[in-house]
Coordinates of C-alpha atoms in Angstrom, one line a residue:
M7 CA -27.4 -4.8 -6.2
N8 CA -29.9 -7.5 -7.3
M9 CA -29.0 -11.2 -6.8
K10 CA -28.1 -12.0 -10.5
R11 CA -25.6 -9.3 -10.6
A12 CA -24.0 -10.4 -7.5
F13 CA -23.6 -13.8 -8.3
A14 CA -22.1 -12.7 -11.9
L15 CA -19.6 -11.0 -9.6
Y16 CA -19.1 -14.1 -7.2
A17 CA -19.1 -16.6 -10.3
C18 CA -15.7 -14.7 -12.1
L19 CA -13.6 -14.5 -8.9
C20 CA -11.0 -16.9 -8.0
V21 CA -10.9 -17.4 -4.1
A22 CA -7.2 -16.6 -3.0
P23 CA -5.1 -17.9 -2.0
V24 CA -6.3 -21.6 -1.9
A25 CA -8.2 -21.5 -5.2
C26 CA -6.8 -23.9 -7.5
K27 CA -9.0 -23.7 -10.7
G28 CA -7.5 -26.5 -13.4
N29 CA -5.5 -28.3 -10.6
D30 CA -4.6 -31.7 -12.5
D31 CA -4.0 -33.4 -9.0
A32 CA -7.7 -32.5 -7.7
P33 CA -10.4 -34.9 -8.5
E34 CA -12.9 -33.3 -10.6
D35 CA -16.1 -32.0 -8.1
K36 CA -19.2 -30.8 -9.6
G37 CA -20.5 -30.4 -6.2
P38 CA -24.0 -31.7 -5.1
V39 CA -26.6 -31.5 -7.4
A40 CA -29.7 -30.3 -6.3
S41 CA -33.0 -31.2 -7.5
K42 CA -35.4 -28.9 -9.0
T43 CA -38.0 -29.9 -6.2
D44 CA -35.9 -30.9 -3.3
Y45 CA -33.0 -29.1 -2.5
P46 CA -30.4 -30.2 0.1
D47 CA -29.9 -27.8 3.0
A48 CA -26.5 -26.3 3.9
R49 CA -25.9 -28.6 6.8
T50 CA -26.1 -31.6 4.3
L51 CA -23.7 -29.6 1.6
I52 CA -21.3 -29.3 4.5
R53 CA -21.4 -32.9 5.5
L54 CA -20.9 -34.2 1.9
A55 CA -18.3 -31.8 1.6
V56 CA -16.2 -32.6 4.5
A57 CA -17.0 -36.4 4.0
K58 CA -14.8 -36.7 1.1
A59 CA -11.6 -36.5 3.2
K60 CA -9.9 -39.4 4.5
K61 CA -9.5 -39.5 8.5
D62 CA -7.2 -36.6 9.6
T63 CA -6.8 -35.2 6.1
T64 CA -7.7 -32.0 4.3
A65 CA -10.7 -32.1 1.5
L66 CA -11.5 -30.1 -1.7
Y67 CA -14.6 -28.2 -1.8
T68 CA -16.2 -26.8 -5.1
L69 CA -17.9 -23.7 -4.9
T70 CA -21.3 -22.4 -6.6
N71 CA -19.0 -20.5 -9.2
G72 CA -16.8 -23.6 -10.1
D73 CA -13.8 -22.3 -7.9
T74 CA -12.1 -25.1 -5.8
I75 CA -10.8 -24.6 -2.0
K76 CA -8.8 -26.5 0.1
L77 CA -10.2 -27.3 3.4
S78 CA -7.6 -27.6 6.0
E79 CA -7.6 -30.5 8.4
G80 CA -8.7 -28.2 11.3
T81 CA -11.9 -27.0 9.2
V82 CA -12.8 -30.6 8.3
S83 CA -12.1 -31.7 11.9
Y84 CA -14.5 -29.4 13.1
Y85 CA -17.4 -29.8 10.8
R86 CA -16.9 -33.5 11.7
S87 CA -17.2 -33.4 15.5
L88 CA -20.0 -34.9 17.7
L89 CA -21.1 -31.3 18.5
R90 CA -21.3 -29.9 14.9
R91 CA -22.2 -32.9 12.4
G92 CA -21.5 -30.4 9.6
K93 CA -23.9 -27.9 11.2
P94 CA -23.2 -24.4 9.9
V95 CA -21.5 -22.1 12.1
W96 CA -22.4 -18.9 10.7
S97 CA -26.1 -19.7 9.7
S98 CA -29.2 -21.2 11.2
G99 CA -31.8 -22.7 8.6
E100 CA -32.0 -20.5 5.7
K101 CA -30.9 -17.4 7.9
M102 CA -27.5 -15.9 8.2
L103 CA -26.5 -15.0 11.7
A104 CA -25.0 -11.6 12.8
R105 CA -21.9 -13.3 14.0
G106 CA -21.3 -14.2 10.2
P107 CA -20.8 -10.7 8.9
Q108 CA -18.9 -9.9 11.9
M109 CA -16.5 -12.5 11.4
L110 CA -16.2 -11.7 8.0
E111 CA -15.5 -7.9 9.2
A112 CA -12.6 -9.1 11.4
L113 CA -11.2 -10.8 8.4
G114 CA -11.3 -7.8 6.3
N115 CA -9.3 -6.0 9.6
A116 CA -6.4 -8.3 8.9
T117 CA -4.4 -5.3 7.6
V118 CA -4.0 -4.2 11.3
D119 CA -1.7 -7.1 11.8
G120 CA 0.4 -6.5 8.5
L121 CA -1.6 -9.4 6.9
S122 CA -3.7 -9.6 3.5
P123 CA -7.4 -10.3 4.0
A124 CA -7.1 -12.0 0.5
R125 CA -5.3 -14.9 2.6
Y126 CA -8.5 -15.3 4.2
N127 CA -10.9 -15.4 1.5
Y128 CA -12.5 -12.3 2.1
D129 CA -13.3 -11.0 -1.3
A130 CA -15.0 -14.3 -2.5
A131 CA -17.0 -14.4 1.1
Q132 CA -18.1 -10.8 0.9
L133 CA -19.8 -11.5 -2.7
I134 CA -21.4 -15.0 -1.4
L135 CA -22.9 -12.9 1.6
R136 CA -24.0 -10.1 -0.8
A137 CA -26.1 -12.6 -3.1
I138 CA -27.3 -13.9 -0.1
E139 CA -28.4 -10.7 1.3
D140 CA -29.7 -9.7 -2.3
G141 CA -32.5 -12.6 -1.6
A142 CA -31.1 -15.9 -3.9
E143 CA -33.5 -18.0 -5.2
D144 CA -34.4 -21.3 -3.4
S145 CA -32.1 -23.6 -5.7
L146 CA -28.9 -21.4 -4.8
K147 CA -29.5 -20.2 -1.4
A148 CA -28.6 -23.5 0.8
R149 CA -25.4 -23.6 -1.8
Y150 CA -24.5 -20.1 -0.7
L151 CA -25.0 -20.4 2.6
A152 CA -22.7 -23.3 2.7
D153 CA -20.4 -21.4 0.6
F154 CA -20.0 -18.6 2.8
D155 CA -19.5 -21.3 6.0
L156 CA -16.7 -23.1 4.5
V157 CA -15.0 -20.2 3.0
V158 CA -15.4 -17.9 6.4
T159 CA -14.4 -20.7 8.7
E160 CA -11.3 -22.0 6.6
G161 CA -10.3 -18.2 6.6
F162 CA -11.0 -17.9 10.3
N163 CA -8.7 -20.8 11.0
R164 CA -5.8 -19.7 8.9
Y165 CA -5.8 -15.9 10.2
A166 CA -5.9 -17.9 13.8
A167 CA -2.8 -19.9 12.8
D168 CA -1.0 -16.7 11.1
L169 CA -2.0 -14.5 14.3
T170 CA -0.7 -17.4 16.5
R171 CA 2.3 -18.9 15.0
G172 CA 3.2 -16.4 12.4
S173 CA 2.7 -16.3 8.5
I174 CA 5.9 -16.9 7.7
D175 CA 7.7 -20.0 8.5
P176 CA 11.4 -19.3 9.5
D177 CA 12.4 -22.9 9.2
K178 CA 11.5 -22.8 5.7
A179 CA 13.9 -19.9 5.2
G180 CA 16.7 -21.9 6.9
L181 CA 16.9 -20.1 10.1
K182 CA 16.8 -23.4 12.3
W183 CA 14.1 -21.8 14.4
T184 CA 14.5 -23.7 18.1
I185 CA 11.7 -21.6 19.8
P186 CA 8.5 -23.4 20.4
R187 CA 5.6 -22.1 18.1
A188 CA 2.0 -22.1 19.4
H189 CA -1.1 -24.0 17.6
P190 CA -4.3 -22.5 17.6
W191 CA -7.5 -24.4 18.9
E192 CA -9.7 -23.9 16.0
E193 CA -12.7 -25.8 17.4
N194 CA -12.6 -24.0 20.8
L195 CA -12.3 -20.6 19.1
L196 CA -15.2 -21.1 16.7
R197 CA -17.3 -22.3 19.8
M198 CA -16.3 -19.5 21.5
A199 CA -18.0 -17.5 18.4
I200 CA -21.2 -19.7 18.7
R201 CA -21.4 -18.5 22.2
G202 CA -21.6 -15.2 22.1
T203 CA -17.9 -14.1 21.9
S204 CA -17.4 -11.6 19.5
P205 CA -15.1 -12.3 16.4
A206 CA -13.2 -9.1 17.1
D207 CA -12.7 -10.1 20.9
I208 CA -11.5 -13.7 19.7
V209 CA -9.0 -11.9 17.3
E210 CA -7.8 -10.0 20.1
R211 CA -7.0 -12.8 22.0
L212 CA -5.4 -14.4 19.6
R213 CA -2.6 -11.6 19.0
P214 CA 0.6 -11.7 21.2
Q215 CA -0.2 -9.8 24.5
T216 CA 3.3 -8.3 24.7
P217 CA 3.0 -4.5 24.7
Y218 CA 6.1 -5.0 22.1
Y219 CA 3.5 -6.1 19.7
K220 CA 1.0 -3.6 20.3
R221 CA 3.7 -0.8 19.9
M222 CA 4.8 -2.6 16.5
M223 CA 0.8 -2.5 15.3
A224 CA 0.7 1.5 16.2
A225 CA 4.4 1.8 13.7
L226 CA 2.7 -0.4 11.2
A227 CA -0.8 2.2 11.1
R228 CA 1.7 5.3 11.0
H229 CA 3.9 4.0 8.2
R230 CA 0.6 2.7 6.4
D231 CA -0.9 6.7 6.6
I232 CA 2.6 7.8 5.1
Q233 CA 2.0 5.5 2.3
S234 CA -1.7 6.6 1.8
K235 CA -0.3 10.3 1.6
G236 CA 1.9 9.1 -1.0
G237 CA 4.8 8.4 1.1
W238 CA 8.0 10.7 1.8
P239 CA 10.0 13.1 -0.8
A240 CA 13.3 12.4 -1.6
V241 CA 16.6 14.0 -0.7
S242 CA 19.0 15.1 -3.4
K243 CA 22.8 14.7 -2.1
G244 CA 24.4 17.9 -1.3
K245 CA 26.4 19.3 1.6
L246 CA 24.6 20.7 4.7
V247 CA 26.3 23.8 6.4
T248 CA 24.6 24.9 9.7
G249 CA 23.1 28.6 9.1
D250 CA 23.3 28.2 5.2
S251 CA 20.4 28.1 2.8
S252 CA 20.0 25.4 0.0
A253 CA 17.5 23.1 -2.1
T254 CA 18.9 20.1 0.0
A255 CA 18.1 21.4 3.2
A256 CA 14.9 22.5 2.0
Q257 CA 14.2 18.5 0.9
L258 CA 15.5 17.2 4.3
R259 CA 12.9 19.6 5.9
T260 CA 10.3 18.2 3.7
R261 CA 11.4 14.5 4.2
L262 CA 11.4 14.7 8.2
L263 CA 8.5 16.7 8.4
A264 CA 6.7 13.4 6.7
S265 CA 8.4 11.4 9.3
D266 CA 7.0 8.7 11.1
D267 CA 8.6 10.2 14.4
K268 CA 6.8 13.2 16.2
R269 CA 10.2 14.5 17.8
E270 CA 11.8 14.9 14.4
A271 CA 8.8 16.1 12.5
S272 CA 8.7 18.7 15.3
L273 CA 12.4 19.8 15.1
A274 CA 12.1 20.3 11.4
A275 CA 8.6 22.4 11.7
A276 CA 10.5 24.7 13.9
G277 CA 12.3 26.5 11.1
S278 CA 9.3 26.0 8.4
S279 CA 9.4 30.0 8.2
R280 CA 12.8 29.6 6.5
P281 CA 12.5 26.2 5.1
M282 CA 16.0 26.2 3.0
V283 CA 18.2 27.3 6.0
F284 CA 20.0 24.3 7.7
D285 CA 19.4 25.6 11.0
E286 CA 20.3 23.6 14.3
D287 CA 16.9 22.4 15.0
L288 CA 16.9 20.5 11.6
R289 CA 20.4 19.5 12.1
Q290 CA 19.6 17.8 15.6
A291 CA 16.1 16.2 13.6
L292 CA 18.6 14.7 11.3
R293 CA 20.9 13.5 14.3
H294 CA 17.7 12.0 15.8
Y295 CA 16.8 10.2 12.7
Q296 CA 20.4 8.8 12.4
E297 CA 20.3 7.4 15.7
R298 CA 17.1 5.7 15.0
H299 CA 18.5 4.2 11.9
A300 CA 21.6 2.9 13.4
L301 CA 24.0 5.3 11.7
E302 CA 26.8 7.6 13.2
P303 CA 25.0 10.5 14.2
D304 CA 27.1 13.2 12.7
G305 CA 24.3 15.6 11.4
A306 CA 25.8 15.3 7.9
L307 CA 24.3 13.6 4.6
G308 CA 26.7 10.7 3.9
E309 CA 25.6 7.9 1.6
S310 CA 24.4 5.9 4.3
T311 CA 22.0 8.4 5.8
L312 CA 21.0 9.4 2.2
R313 CA 20.2 5.7 1.4
E314 CA 18.1 5.4 4.6
L315 CA 16.1 8.9 4.0
N316 CA 15.4 7.5 0.5
E317 CA 14.4 4.0 1.4
P318 CA 10.8 3.7 -0.2
I319 CA 7.8 3.7 2.3
D320 CA 6.8 0.2 0.5
S321 CA 10.0 -1.1 1.3
R322 CA 9.9 0.2 4.8
L323 CA 6.6 -1.0 5.5
D324 CA 7.8 -4.7 4.3
E325 CA 10.2 -4.5 7.2
V326 CA 8.0 -3.4 9.9
T327 CA 5.3 -5.8 8.4
L328 CA 8.0 -8.8 8.7
N329 CA 9.4 -7.7 12.2
L330 CA 5.5 -7.9 13.3
D331 CA 5.5 -11.2 12.1
R332 CA 8.5 -12.2 14.5
W333 CA 6.4 -11.4 17.6
R334 CA 4.3 -14.1 16.3
W335 CA 6.8 -16.8 16.2
L336 CA 7.4 -16.2 19.9
P337 CA 5.4 -17.3 23.1
H338 CA 2.4 -15.1 23.4
D339 CA 3.0 -14.5 27.1
L340 CA 6.9 -14.0 27.4
G341 CA 6.7 -14.3 31.2
K342 CA 6.6 -11.6 33.9
F343 CA 10.1 -11.1 34.3
F344 CA 12.7 -11.8 31.6
V345 CA 15.8 -10.8 29.9
L346 CA 15.6 -9.9 26.1
V347 CA 18.5 -9.4 23.8
N348 CA 17.9 -7.6 20.5
V349 CA 21.1 -9.0 18.3
A350 CA 20.3 -6.9 15.3
G351 CA 19.7 -4.0 17.8
F352 CA 23.0 -4.5 19.7
E353 CA 20.8 -3.9 22.9
L354 CA 19.6 -5.7 26.2
E355 CA 16.4 -5.2 28.3
V356 CA 15.3 -6.4 31.7
V357 CA 11.7 -6.4 31.4
E358 CA 9.7 -6.9 34.7
N359 CA 5.5 -6.4 34.5
N360 CA 6.0 -5.7 30.8
V361 CA 8.1 -2.4 31.8
A362 CA 11.7 -2.5 30.8
I363 CA 13.7 -1.9 34.3
E364 CA 17.0 -1.9 32.7
R365 CA 18.5 -1.2 29.1
M366 CA 22.3 -1.5 28.2
N367 CA 24.1 -1.7 24.7
V368 CA 25.7 -5.3 24.0
V369 CA 28.4 -6.6 21.5
V370 CA 27.1 -9.7 19.7
G371 CA 28.8 -12.2 17.4
Q372 CA 30.6 -11.2 14.4
P373 CA 29.0 -12.6 11.1
G374 CA 31.3 -15.4 11.0
W375 CA 30.3 -16.2 14.5
K376 CA 26.6 -15.5 14.6
T377 CA 25.0 -15.4 17.6
P378 CA 22.4 -17.9 17.7
I379 CA 18.6 -17.1 18.2
F380 CA 16.9 -19.2 20.9
V381 CA 15.5 -19.0 24.5
D382 CA 16.8 -20.6 27.6
T383 CA 16.5 -19.8 31.3
M384 CA 19.1 -18.0 33.4
E385 CA 20.8 -20.4 36.1
H386 CA 23.7 -18.9 37.8
I387 CA 25.5 -15.8 38.0
V388 CA 29.2 -16.3 38.1
V389 CA 31.2 -14.0 39.9
N390 CA 35.2 -13.5 38.8
P391 CA 34.6 -16.3 36.4
S392 CA 37.5 -18.5 34.6
W393 CA 37.2 -18.8 30.8
N394 CA 37.3 -22.1 29.3
V395 CA 38.4 -21.4 25.7
P396 CA 36.3 -23.2 23.3
E397 CA 38.0 -25.7 20.8
S398 CA 36.9 -23.3 17.8
I399 CA 38.8 -20.3 19.3
M400 CA 41.8 -22.6 20.5
R401 CA 42.3 -24.1 17.0
E402 CA 41.9 -20.8 15.1
E403 CA 43.6 -18.2 17.5
I404 CA 45.3 -19.7 20.8
R405 CA 47.3 -22.3 18.8
P406 CA 48.7 -20.2 16.4
A407 CA 49.8 -17.6 19.2
M408 CA 51.4 -20.4 21.1
A409 CA 53.4 -21.3 18.2
L410 CA 54.8 -17.9 17.6
N411 CA 55.0 -16.8 21.3
P412 CA 56.1 -19.8 23.8
N413 CA 55.1 -17.6 26.9
Y414 CA 51.7 -17.0 25.4
L415 CA 49.6 -18.7 27.9
A416 CA 51.7 -17.3 31.0
E417 CA 51.4 -13.6 29.6
H418 CA 47.3 -14.0 29.5
N419 CA 46.8 -15.9 32.8
M420 CA 46.1 -19.1 31.0
Q421 CA 46.9 -22.8 31.9
L422 CA 46.5 -25.9 29.6
T423 CA 43.6 -28.0 30.6
S424 CA 44.0 -32.2 30.1
D425 CA 41.4 -32.2 27.1
G426 CA 44.2 -30.0 25.2
T427 CA 42.4 -26.6 25.3
A428 CA 43.1 -23.8 27.6
K429 CA 41.7 -22.2 30.6
Q430 CA 42.0 -18.6 31.4
L431 CA 42.1 -17.8 35.3
P432 CA 40.2 -15.1 36.6
G433 CA 41.9 -11.5 36.8
P434 CA 41.9 -8.0 35.2
D435 CA 42.7 -9.6 31.7
N436 CA 40.0 -12.2 31.9
A437 CA 38.1 -12.2 28.5
L438 CA 34.9 -12.5 30.4
G439 CA 35.9 -9.7 32.7
D440 CA 34.1 -9.8 36.3
Y441 CA 30.9 -11.7 35.3
K442 CA 29.4 -14.4 33.4
F443 CA 25.3 -15.0 33.3
I444 CA 24.8 -18.8 32.5
F445 CA 21.6 -20.0 31.1
P446 CA 22.7 -23.3 29.6
N447 CA 22.1 -23.9 25.7
K448 CA 23.6 -26.4 23.4
D449 CA 25.7 -23.3 21.7
N450 CA 27.3 -22.4 25.0
I451 CA 26.1 -18.7 24.7
Y452 CA 26.0 -16.5 27.8
L453 CA 26.2 -13.0 28.9
H454 CA 29.3 -11.6 30.1
D455 CA 31.5 -8.7 31.1
T456 CA 34.6 -7.7 29.2
P457 CA 37.8 -5.4 29.2
A458 CA 37.2 -4.1 26.0
Q459 CA 34.9 -1.2 27.0
S460 CA 35.6 1.0 24.2
L461 CA 33.2 -1.3 21.5
F462 CA 30.0 -0.2 23.2
S463 CA 30.3 3.4 21.8
R464 CA 30.5 2.1 18.2
T465 CA 27.3 2.2 16.2
S466 CA 27.8 -1.5 15.1
R467 CA 28.6 -3.5 17.8
A468 CA 29.3 -7.5 16.1
F469 CA 32.6 -8.2 17.2
S470 CA 32.5 -11.1 19.7
H471 CA 32.6 -14.8 18.9
G472 CA 29.0 -15.1 19.5
C473 CA 28.6 -14.7 23.2
I474 CA 26.8 -11.4 24.4
R475 CA 29.2 -8.9 26.0
L476 CA 27.6 -6.2 28.2
E477 CA 28.3 -2.5 28.5
R478 CA 27.3 -2.4 32.3
P479 CA 27.6 -5.8 34.0
D480 CA 27.6 -4.6 37.6
D481 CA 24.4 -3.1 37.0
L482 CA 22.7 -6.4 35.7
A483 CA 24.5 -8.4 38.4
F484 CA 23.2 -5.9 41.2
L485 CA 19.7 -6.1 39.7
L486 CA 19.6 -9.8 39.3
A487 CA 20.9 -10.4 42.5
S488 CA 18.3 -8.3 44.4
K489 CA 15.2 -9.7 42.2
A490 CA 16.2 -13.3 41.4
T491 CA 18.8 -14.7 43.8
R492 CA 19.1 -15.1 47.7
A493 CA 22.2 -12.5 47.6
S494 CA 22.1 -9.0 47.5
P495 CA 24.1 -6.4 45.5
S496 CA 26.6 -6.1 48.6
D497 CA 26.9 -9.6 48.4
I498 CA 27.9 -9.2 44.9
R499 CA 30.2 -6.5 45.4
D500 CA 32.0 -8.6 48.3
K501 CA 32.3 -11.6 46.0
R502 CA 33.9 -9.5 43.1
A503 CA 36.6 -7.8 45.5
S504 CA 37.8 -11.4 46.8
G505 CA 38.9 -12.1 43.4
K506 CA 37.7 -15.6 43.6
E507 CA 35.5 -17.5 41.3
S508 CA 32.0 -17.7 43.1
W509 CA 28.7 -19.0 41.8
V510 CA 25.3 -17.4 42.7
K511 CA 22.1 -19.5 41.9
V512 CA 19.0 -17.9 40.1
T513 CA 16.1 -18.9 42.2
R514 CA 13.7 -17.2 40.4
T515 CA 12.2 -18.3 37.0
L516 CA 14.4 -15.9 34.7
P517 CA 13.8 -16.6 30.6
V518 CA 16.3 -15.2 28.6
Y519 CA 15.4 -14.4 24.7
I520 CA 18.2 -14.1 22.2
L521 CA 16.0 -12.5 19.3
Y522 CA 16.5 -10.8 16.2
F523 CA 14.7 -7.7 15.2
T524 CA 15.6 -5.2 12.5
V525 CA 12.8 -2.7 13.3
W526 CA 12.1 -2.2 17.2
V527 CA 9.7 0.0 18.8
D528 CA 10.2 2.0 22.1
E529 CA 7.7 2.1 24.7
D530 CA 7.0 6.1 23.7
G531 CA 6.6 4.6 20.1
T532 CA 10.0 5.8 18.6
T533 CA 10.7 3.3 16.2
H534 CA 14.3 2.2 15.6
V535 CA 15.4 0.6 12.0
Y536 CA 18.8 -1.8 12.6
H537 CA 21.0 -3.6 9.8
D538 CA 20.4 -6.8 8.8
V539 CA 23.8 -7.7 10.1
Y540 CA 23.2 -11.4 9.7
G541 CA 21.4 -11.3 6.7
H542 CA 18.2 -13.0 8.3
D543 CA 16.0 -10.6 6.7
K544 CA 17.4 -11.3 3.3
A545 CA 17.0 -15.5 3.8
I546 CA 13.3 -14.7 4.8
A547 CA 12.5 -12.5 2.0
P548 CA 11.1 -15.6 -0.4
E549 CA 8.9 -16.7 2.1
A550 CA 7.6 -13.1 3.0
A551 CA 6.8 -12.5 -0.7
K552 CA 5.0 -15.7 -0.6
V553 CA 2.8 -14.5 1.9
A554 CA 2.2 -10.9 0.7
G555 CA 1.4 -12.4 -2.8
V556 CA -1.1 -14.7 -1.0

């Protein structure tokens, strides 16, 4: 491609997403006008561009093609710094440095993180680079180099911010996000590139380092591969009887052969010689699919199962991408030892050195009593706890019950307190069971035991008033006692047998993350899709659409 042709392509491209052609609020800016005999160099052009911004503000810059890009505060600050003074990052003199195309390649690979290169001006920068490589005229070369520098630096700063703190702002979606989100150090990152660190290595350092994120990236790649092959085929409604042949069974087999799950595909393939037969392997493949999608694993094609099977691959990709971004909202280092509750998946994990050493089902708040999303630090394990009834439960449940039954408190081992609420004493019917795990927070949420063990066998487990009930509290208490207290499992057993309330201090730093993921990937790569029980995905959808649309 010759230079004139490259420039023609470049000139017709609007830079996304920050191009603002015809913006009535933007001051008219024709860009620096070069003399026919004395052309300003790229450094001068960059200095002029950032000089237009007031202190700690953004700036508008007009590209050679006439489009305008907004330079962020971080970009302006970097080029103004004492070290740079407007000096180009990606070129020197009239020569493009190797790190320039390398950074552009890194921006083009943003898709592996579920992000669009268009957010980072990738196409525009590519065309500028082609024009430079094809041999621009002297009157344009410096302009192209300045354009490339500013466009790529701005794109990289935005990519760094998206990787560090997420591309979607949960607060704008009304989620009242309380977990601190990180901030990228743009200047340090750019200096790393200047000193020889490859852009790909810089990007890798910016990603969350938790294995959870890597597994979600792999799930994204698998779904993208399915999308590239045309997605998965539809399954028609029909009754499946083990051993019988039907067109529905053949469709189901084809659908599960295209699954992102190896086990399902393997089971479906076992009966490929008789594709229309609903054999036991195909039934087990369907049950596994149902388990992964939080459905009753009955091996039948009910409405919910059909709806999940026929979910378009594009919609499923959107779910994976959103949940990948959720990991970027969190601290990139979750700690060496922590508890993680996935509210949407009704599950708890205890993780040590990036390995889940304990897992169990949990019951979370019902939609009217949503369990909040937050992080705090565990401080105590309470054995044989009493239960101080919250005012909301007192008002809505206990007082109406007392009005109907004067003996209600005595029958439930409760006492009235001085503030007019009730306290339930330790005992076999105590709502908290034998244990309470405290990590003080403003919402008074904690982990606890429960006498209502039958709820843990259900597929959907949103039944509590907000606190989190544990399927196997003994196991969690013994594990944490041995790893995070000065007590031992036998000490915990003795305290429980006494029937008296006892407090055990947690002496090791133990973060507790209460999170919400509707897509989850296990260590073996199994991908689970959970229902949006609180509607958080729905609330985020408009913000996610803005990001996807660049």
